[in-house]
CSV table of C-alpha atoms in Angstrom, one decimal:
chain,number,residue,atom,x,y,z
A,79,MET,CA,-6.0,12.1,29.8
A,80,PRO,CA,-3.4,11.6,32.6
A,81,ASN,CA,-5.9,9.5,34.6
A,82,SER,CA,-7.1,7.5,31.7
A,83,PRO,CA,-5.8,3.9,31.6
A,84,ILE,CA,-3.4,2.9,28.8
A,85,PHE,CA,-4.6,0.2,26.4
A,86,ALA,CA,-2.7,-2.0,24.0
A,87,VAL,CA,-3.8,-4.0,20.9
A,88,LEU,CA,-1.9,-6.3,18.6
A,89,ASP,CA,-2.9,-7.1,15.1
A,90,VAL,CA,-1.4,-10.5,14.1
A,91,GLY,CA,-1.6,-10.2,10.3
A,92,SER,CA,-0.4,-12.3,7.4
A,93,ASN,CA,2.6,-10.0,6.8
A,94,SER,CA,3.4,-8.4,10.2
A,95,VAL,CA,2.5,-8.1,13.8
A,96,ARG,CA,1.5,-4.5,14.7
A,97,LEU,CA,1.1,-2.8,18.1
A,98,LEU,CA,-1.0,0.1,19.1
A,99,VAL,CA,-0.6,1.6,22.5
A,100,GLY,CA,-3.1,4.3,23.3
A,101,GLN,CA,-5.2,6.2,25.8
A,102,TRP,CA,-8.7,7.4,25.9
A,103,ALA,CA,-9.4,11.2,25.7
A,104,GLN,CA,-12.9,12.7,25.6
A,105,GLY,CA,-14.3,9.4,24.6
A,106,ARG,CA,-11.8,8.8,21.7
A,107,PRO,CA,-8.8,6.5,21.5
A,108,VAL,CA,-5.6,8.5,21.1
A,109,PRO,CA,-2.5,6.6,19.8
A,110,LEU,CA,0.6,7.0,22.0
A,111,HIS,CA,2.9,4.5,20.2
A,112,THR,CA,2.9,2.2,17.3
A,113,GLN,CA,5.3,-0.5,16.3
A,114,LYS,CA,5.5,-3.2,13.6
A,115,ILE,CA,7.5,-6.4,13.2
A,116,THR,CA,7.4,-8.2,9.8
A,117,THR,CA,7.0,-11.9,10.4
A,118,ARG,CA,5.3,-13.2,7.2
A,119,LEU,CA,3.0,-15.6,9.0
A,120,LEU,CA,1.4,-16.6,5.7
A,121,SER,CA,4.7,-17.5,4.1
A,122,GLY,CA,5.3,-21.2,3.7
A,123,MET,CA,1.7,-22.2,4.4
A,124,ALA,CA,1.2,-25.7,2.9
A,125,GLY,CA,-1.8,-28.0,3.1
A,126,GLY,CA,-3.7,-25.4,5.1
A,127,LEU,CA,-1.1,-25.4,7.8
A,128,LEU,CA,1.1,-22.5,9.0
A,129,SER,CA,4.8,-23.3,8.9
A,130,PRO,CA,6.5,-23.9,12.2
A,131,ALA,CA,9.1,-21.2,11.4
A,132,SER,CA,6.5,-18.6,10.7
A,133,ILE,CA,4.7,-19.5,13.9
A,134,ARG,CA,7.9,-19.1,15.9
A,135,ARG,CA,8.7,-15.7,14.3
A,136,THR,CA,5.2,-14.4,15.0
A,137,ALA,CA,5.1,-15.7,18.6
A,138,GLN,CA,8.5,-14.0,19.3
A,139,ALA,CA,7.1,-10.7,17.8
A,140,ILE,CA,4.0,-11.0,19.9
A,141,ALA,CA,6.0,-11.5,23.1
A,142,GLN,CA,8.4,-8.6,22.2
A,143,LEU,CA,5.6,-6.1,21.4
A,144,ALA,CA,3.6,-7.1,24.4
A,145,ASP,CA,6.6,-6.4,26.7
A,146,GLN,CA,6.9,-3.0,25.1
A,147,ALA,CA,3.3,-2.3,25.7
A,148,ARG,CA,3.5,-3.3,29.4
A,149,ALA,CA,6.7,-1.2,29.8
A,150,MET,CA,4.6,1.8,28.6
A,151,GLY,CA,2.0,1.1,31.3
A,152,ALA,CA,-0.6,-1.1,29.6
A,153,ALA,CA,-2.1,-3.4,32.2
A,154,GLN,CA,-3.6,-5.7,29.5
A,155,VAL,CA,-2.6,-6.5,26.0
A,156,GLU,CA,-5.3,-7.7,23.6
A,157,GLY,CA,-4.8,-9.1,20.2
A,158,PHE,CA,-6.6,-10.4,17.1
A,159,GLY,CA,-5.6,-12.5,14.1
A,160,THR,CA,-6.7,-12.1,10.5
A,161,SER,CA,-6.4,-14.0,7.2
A,162,ALA,CA,-3.4,-16.2,7.9
A,163,MET,CA,-4.8,-17.3,11.3
A,164,ARG,CA,-8.3,-17.9,9.8
A,165,ASP,CA,-6.8,-20.2,7.2
A,166,GLY,CA,-4.2,-22.0,9.4
A,167,GLY,CA,-5.5,-25.3,10.6
A,168,ASN,CA,-2.8,-25.3,13.3
A,169,ARG,CA,-3.5,-21.8,14.5
A,170,ASP,CA,-4.0,-23.1,18.0
A,171,ALA,CA,-0.3,-23.5,18.3
A,172,LEU,CA,0.2,-19.8,17.8
A,173,ILE,CA,-2.7,-19.0,20.1
A,174,ALA,CA,-1.1,-21.1,22.9
A,175,LEU,CA,2.3,-19.4,22.4
A,176,ALA,CA,0.6,-15.9,22.5
A,177,ARG,CA,-1.2,-17.0,25.7
A,178,ASN,CA,2.1,-17.9,27.3
A,179,ALA,CA,3.2,-14.3,26.5
A,180,GLY,CA,0.1,-13.0,28.3
A,181,VAL,CA,-1.9,-12.2,25.1
A,182,GLU,CA,-5.3,-13.7,24.3
A,183,LEU,CA,-5.8,-13.8,20.5
A,184,ARG,CA,-9.2,-13.4,19.0
A,185,VAL,CA,-9.4,-14.9,15.4
A,186,LEU,CA,-11.6,-12.6,13.3
A,187,SER,CA,-13.9,-13.7,10.6
A,188,GLY,CA,-13.5,-11.9,7.3
A,189,GLU,CA,-16.7,-10.0,8.1
A,190,GLU,CA,-15.4,-9.0,11.5
A,191,GLU,CA,-12.1,-7.9,10.0
A,192,ALA,CA,-13.9,-5.7,7.5
A,193,GLY,CA,-16.0,-4.2,10.2
A,194,LEU,CA,-12.9,-3.2,12.3
A,195,ALA,CA,-11.3,-1.6,9.2
A,196,TYR,CA,-14.4,0.5,8.8
A,197,ALA,CA,-14.6,1.4,12.5
A,198,GLY,CA,-10.9,2.4,12.4
A,199,ALA,CA,-11.2,4.7,9.4
A,200,ALA,CA,-14.6,5.9,10.8
A,201,PRO,CA,-15.5,7.8,7.6
A,202,GLN,CA,-18.3,10.3,7.7
A,203,GLY,CA,-21.1,10.4,5.1
A,204,ARG,CA,-21.5,7.7,2.5
A,205,ARG,CA,-18.0,6.2,2.1
A,206,GLY,CA,-16.4,3.0,1.0
A,207,VAL,CA,-13.3,1.5,2.6
A,208,VAL,CA,-10.6,-0.6,0.9
A,209,ASP,CA,-8.3,-2.6,3.3
A,210,ILE,CA,-5.5,-4.4,1.5
A,211,GLY,CA,-3.7,-6.8,3.8
A,212,GLY,CA,-1.1,-9.5,3.4
A,213,GLY,CA,-3.6,-12.4,3.1
A,214,SER,CA,-6.9,-10.7,2.2
A,215,THR,CA,-8.6,-7.6,0.9
A,216,GLU,CA,-11.8,-6.2,2.4
A,217,LEU,CA,-14.2,-3.9,0.6
A,218,LEU,CA,-16.8,-2.1,2.6
A,219,ALA,CA,-19.5,0.5,1.9
A,220,GLY,CA,-21.5,2.3,4.5
A,221,LYS,CA,-22.7,5.5,6.0
A,222,ASP,CA,-21.4,7.6,8.9
A,223,GLY,CA,-18.9,4.9,10.2
A,224,ALA,CA,-21.4,2.0,9.9
A,225,PRO,CA,-20.8,-0.6,7.2
A,226,LEU,CA,-23.8,-1.6,5.2
A,227,ALA,CA,-22.1,-4.0,2.8
A,228,ALA,CA,-18.8,-5.9,3.1
A,229,TYR,CA,-16.8,-8.7,1.6
A,230,SER,CA,-13.4,-10.2,2.4
A,231,ALA,CA,-11.6,-11.5,-0.6
A,232,GLN,CA,-8.9,-14.1,-0.1
A,233,MET,CA,-6.2,-12.1,-1.9
A,234,GLY,CA,-3.6,-9.9,-0.3
A,235,ALA,CA,-0.1,-8.7,-1.1
A,236,VAL,CA,1.7,-11.7,0.4
A,237,ARG,CA,-0.8,-14.2,-1.0
A,238,LEU,CA,-0.6,-12.8,-4.5
A,239,ALA,CA,3.2,-12.8,-4.4
A,240,GLU,CA,3.3,-16.4,-3.3
A,241,ALA,CA,0.6,-17.5,-5.8
A,242,LEU,CA,2.6,-16.1,-8.7
A,243,GLY,CA,6.0,-17.2,-7.3
A,244,GLY,CA,7.2,-13.6,-7.2
A,245,ASP,CA,6.6,-13.1,-11.0
A,246,LEU,CA,6.5,-9.3,-11.6
A,247,ARG,CA,4.9,-9.4,-15.0
A,248,PRO,CA,2.1,-6.9,-14.7
A,249,GLY,CA,-0.4,-8.9,-16.8
A,250,PRO,CA,-0.6,-12.0,-14.6
A,251,MET,CA,-0.5,-9.9,-11.4
A,252,LEU,CA,-3.5,-7.7,-12.5
A,253,ASP,CA,-5.4,-10.7,-13.9
A,254,ARG,CA,-5.1,-12.7,-10.8
A,255,ALA,CA,-5.9,-9.8,-8.5
A,256,ARG,CA,-9.0,-8.7,-10.6
A,257,GLN,CA,-10.3,-12.3,-10.6
A,258,ALA,CA,-10.0,-12.5,-6.8
A,259,LEU,CA,-11.6,-9.0,-6.1
A,260,ALA,CA,-14.5,-9.4,-8.6
A,261,PRO,CA,-16.8,-11.1,-6.0
A,262,ALA,CA,-16.0,-8.4,-3.4
A,263,TRP,CA,-16.9,-5.6,-5.8
A,264,ALA,CA,-20.1,-7.4,-6.7
A,265,ALA,CA,-21.0,-7.6,-3.0
A,266,VAL,CA,-20.6,-3.8,-2.4
A,267,ALA,CA,-21.4,-2.3,-5.8
A,268,SER,CA,-25.1,-1.8,-5.1
A,269,CYS,CA,-24.4,0.4,-2.0
A,270,PRO,CA,-23.6,3.8,-3.4
A,271,VAL,CA,-20.8,5.9,-1.9
A,272,GLU,CA,-19.5,9.4,-2.5
A,273,GLY,CA,-15.8,8.5,-2.1
A,274,TRP,CA,-13.4,5.8,-0.9
A,275,VAL,CA,-10.8,5.6,1.9
A,276,GLY,CA,-7.9,3.1,1.8
A,277,VAL,CA,-6.2,1.5,4.8
A,278,GLY,CA,-3.6,-1.2,5.3
A,279,GLY,CA,0.1,-1.4,4.6
A,280,THR,CA,-0.1,-1.3,0.8
A,281,ILE,CA,-2.1,2.0,1.0
A,282,THR,CA,0.1,3.7,3.6
A,283,SER,CA,3.2,2.5,1.8
A,284,LEU,CA,2.1,3.9,-1.6
A,285,ALA,CA,1.2,7.2,0.1
A,286,ALA,CA,4.6,7.3,1.8
A,287,LEU,CA,6.3,6.6,-1.5
A,288,ASP,CA,4.4,9.4,-3.1
A,289,LEU,CA,5.6,11.8,-0.4
A,290,ALA,CA,9.1,10.2,-0.1
A,291,LEU,CA,8.6,10.2,3.7
A,292,VAL,CA,11.7,9.6,5.7
A,293,PRO,CA,10.9,8.9,8.5
A,294,TYR,CA,7.3,7.7,8.1
A,295,ASP,CA,4.8,10.4,9.3
A,296,PRO,CA,1.2,9.2,9.9
A,297,ASP,CA,-0.1,12.8,10.0
A,298,LYS,CA,1.2,13.4,6.4
A,299,VAL,CA,-0.2,10.0,5.2
A,300,GLN,CA,-3.6,10.7,6.6
A,301,GLY,CA,-5.9,12.0,3.9
A,302,HIS,CA,-3.2,11.8,1.1
A,303,PRO,CA,-4.9,11.1,-2.2
A,304,LEU,CA,-4.0,8.1,-4.3
A,305,THR,CA,-5.2,8.3,-7.9
A,306,LEU,CA,-5.5,5.7,-10.6
A,307,GLN,CA,-3.0,7.6,-12.7
A,308,GLY,CA,-0.5,7.9,-9.8
A,309,VAL,CA,-0.8,4.3,-8.7
A,310,GLN,CA,-0.4,3.1,-12.3
A,311,ALA,CA,2.8,5.0,-12.6
A,312,GLN,CA,4.1,3.6,-9.2
A,313,PHE,CA,3.1,0.1,-10.2
A,314,GLN,CA,5.0,0.3,-13.5
A,315,ARG,CA,8.1,1.7,-11.7
A,316,LEU,CA,8.0,-0.9,-8.9
A,317,CYS,CA,7.7,-3.8,-11.4
A,318,ALA,CA,10.7,-2.4,-13.4
A,319,LEU,CA,13.0,-2.2,-10.3
A,320,ASP,CA,14.8,-5.1,-8.8
A,321,LEU,CA,14.5,-5.9,-5.0
A,322,ALA,CA,17.6,-3.9,-4.0
A,323,GLN,CA,16.4,-0.9,-5.9
A,324,ARG,CA,12.9,-1.1,-4.3
A,325,GLN,CA,14.4,-1.4,-0.9
A,326,ALA,CA,16.3,1.9,-1.5
A,327,LEU,CA,13.2,3.9,-2.4
A,328,PRO,CA,12.6,6.8,0.0
A,329,GLY,CA,9.5,6.3,2.0
A,330,LEU,CA,9.3,2.5,1.5
A,331,ASP,CA,9.9,0.1,4.4
A,332,PRO,CA,12.6,-2.3,3.0
A,333,ALA,CA,10.8,-5.2,4.6
A,334,ARG,CA,7.8,-4.5,2.3
A,335,ALA,CA,9.9,-4.1,-0.9
A,336,ASP,CA,9.3,-7.6,-2.1
A,337,ILE,CA,5.5,-7.5,-1.9
A,338,ILE,CA,4.6,-3.8,-2.6
A,339,PRO,CA,4.2,-4.4,-6.4
A,340,PHE,CA,1.6,-7.1,-5.6
A,341,GLY,CA,-0.3,-4.8,-3.3
A,342,ALA,CA,-0.2,-2.1,-5.9
A,343,ALA,CA,-1.7,-4.5,-8.4
A,344,ILE,CA,-4.6,-5.2,-6.0
A,345,LEU,CA,-5.3,-1.5,-5.6
A,346,LEU,CA,-5.2,-1.0,-9.4
A,347,SER,CA,-7.6,-3.9,-9.8
A,348,PHE,CA,-10.0,-2.2,-7.4
A,349,PHE,CA,-9.8,1.0,-9.4
A,350,HIS,CA,-10.5,-0.9,-12.6
A,351,LEU,CA,-13.4,-2.9,-11.2
A,352,SER,CA,-15.0,0.0,-9.4
A,353,GLY,CA,-14.5,2.7,-12.0
A,354,THR,CA,-13.3,5.1,-9.3
A,355,ASP,CA,-10.1,6.9,-9.9
A,356,ARG,CA,-9.2,8.3,-6.5
A,357,LEU,CA,-9.2,7.4,-2.8
A,358,LEU,CA,-7.8,8.9,0.4
A,359,ALA,CA,-5.1,7.1,2.4
A,360,SER,CA,-5.8,6.6,6.1
A,361,ASP,CA,-3.3,5.6,8.8
A,362,GLN,CA,-6.3,4.8,11.0
A,363,ASP,CA,-7.1,1.2,10.6
A,364,ASN,CA,-8.3,-2.0,12.3
A,365,LEU,CA,-6.2,-1.4,15.5
A,366,LEU,CA,-8.1,1.8,16.3
A,367,GLY,CA,-11.3,-0.1,15.1
A,368,TYR,CA,-10.7,-2.8,17.7
A,369,ALA,CA,-10.2,-0.2,20.4
A,370,ARG,CA,-13.4,1.6,19.4
A,371,ARG,CA,-15.4,-1.7,19.2
A,372,PHE,CA,-14.1,-3.8,22.1
A,373,LEU,CA,-12.3,-1.6,24.7
A,374,PRO,CA,-14.1,0.5,27.2
A,375,PRO,CA,-13.2,4.2,27.2
A,376,GLY,CA,-11.5,5.6,30.2
A,377,PRO,CA,-12.8,8.3,32.4
C-alpha cells in the first residue's frame, strides 16, 4: 500500500459535504480519512433554485475539504452531487465555484446515486439497500453487489423537515414519508431479498445513538442492527425532545439534531411499507461506491 496512489472523493449532498481520502490495497479501496461539513445545500431552495447562501456555504466546504485531501497527498480530488444539485436549476453556479477550487463535480441521476450506494455497501447474497439522504431516499434490491431494481424517492430528512416546517407531530411525518416512499417500494418489491442494509447519515446516526458512541466509531456502526421496535422507540424519544435536548444526546452529531426525527420517520415508513423489521447499518456508502466504480485501483 505505501506505493499506491492516494485518492479523494467528495459527496456534495443535500445536507452536508463529505470527504473520503483513501488508498488502494489488494484491489480494494481502504479509507484513510473521512470528514464532513454540514452546509444544508437544499435549505432555502425556492422556485427550483438553490439559495445563494447555501451555494456559498457549500462551495467553501468543497474548497476546504479539497485542500485537506491535497495536504494528505491526493493528487486529484473528484466529486459528485446528489438530490439538491439534481433539483437546482442554478447548479452550474456551484459547479463553477467547485471548479475554481480544483474539483470537477459530476451530478448524479437518482439511478446513478442508487447504484453507488449499492456499490459502496457491496452486500453479498440477495440483499436490499436503503440509502436515506438529505434530499432523497434510494431503495435497491440485488444480488452479490449488483443492483437488479432501484428507485430514488424525492424525500430525505432535510426535504421532509422543510416540507412540514419542522412540525414534529409523528402522524404527519409518517404519512408524508410513507406517501413519498410508496413508489420506491413498489419498484423493488418484486425483487426478493434475504435481508436489508442501511446507509446514509440517518442510518449511521441512529446506530451511533443506539450505541451512545462518543466519539463516532465506524467499526462499531458497521453491521449494527436497527430494528423496527428500536427505531420506533428512538423516533418517539426524538420527537418528544426539544432541539437543545437532542443536541446533547450521546452519539448524535449536534448539526443533525434538527433533522434526525424526520430521517427516523423515513426509516420507519420503509419498515412499515416493506414489512421487514430489521436492517444492518453500514458506514460504507456512496463515497466508497464512487471509488469502486470510477477510480482505477493502484498497483
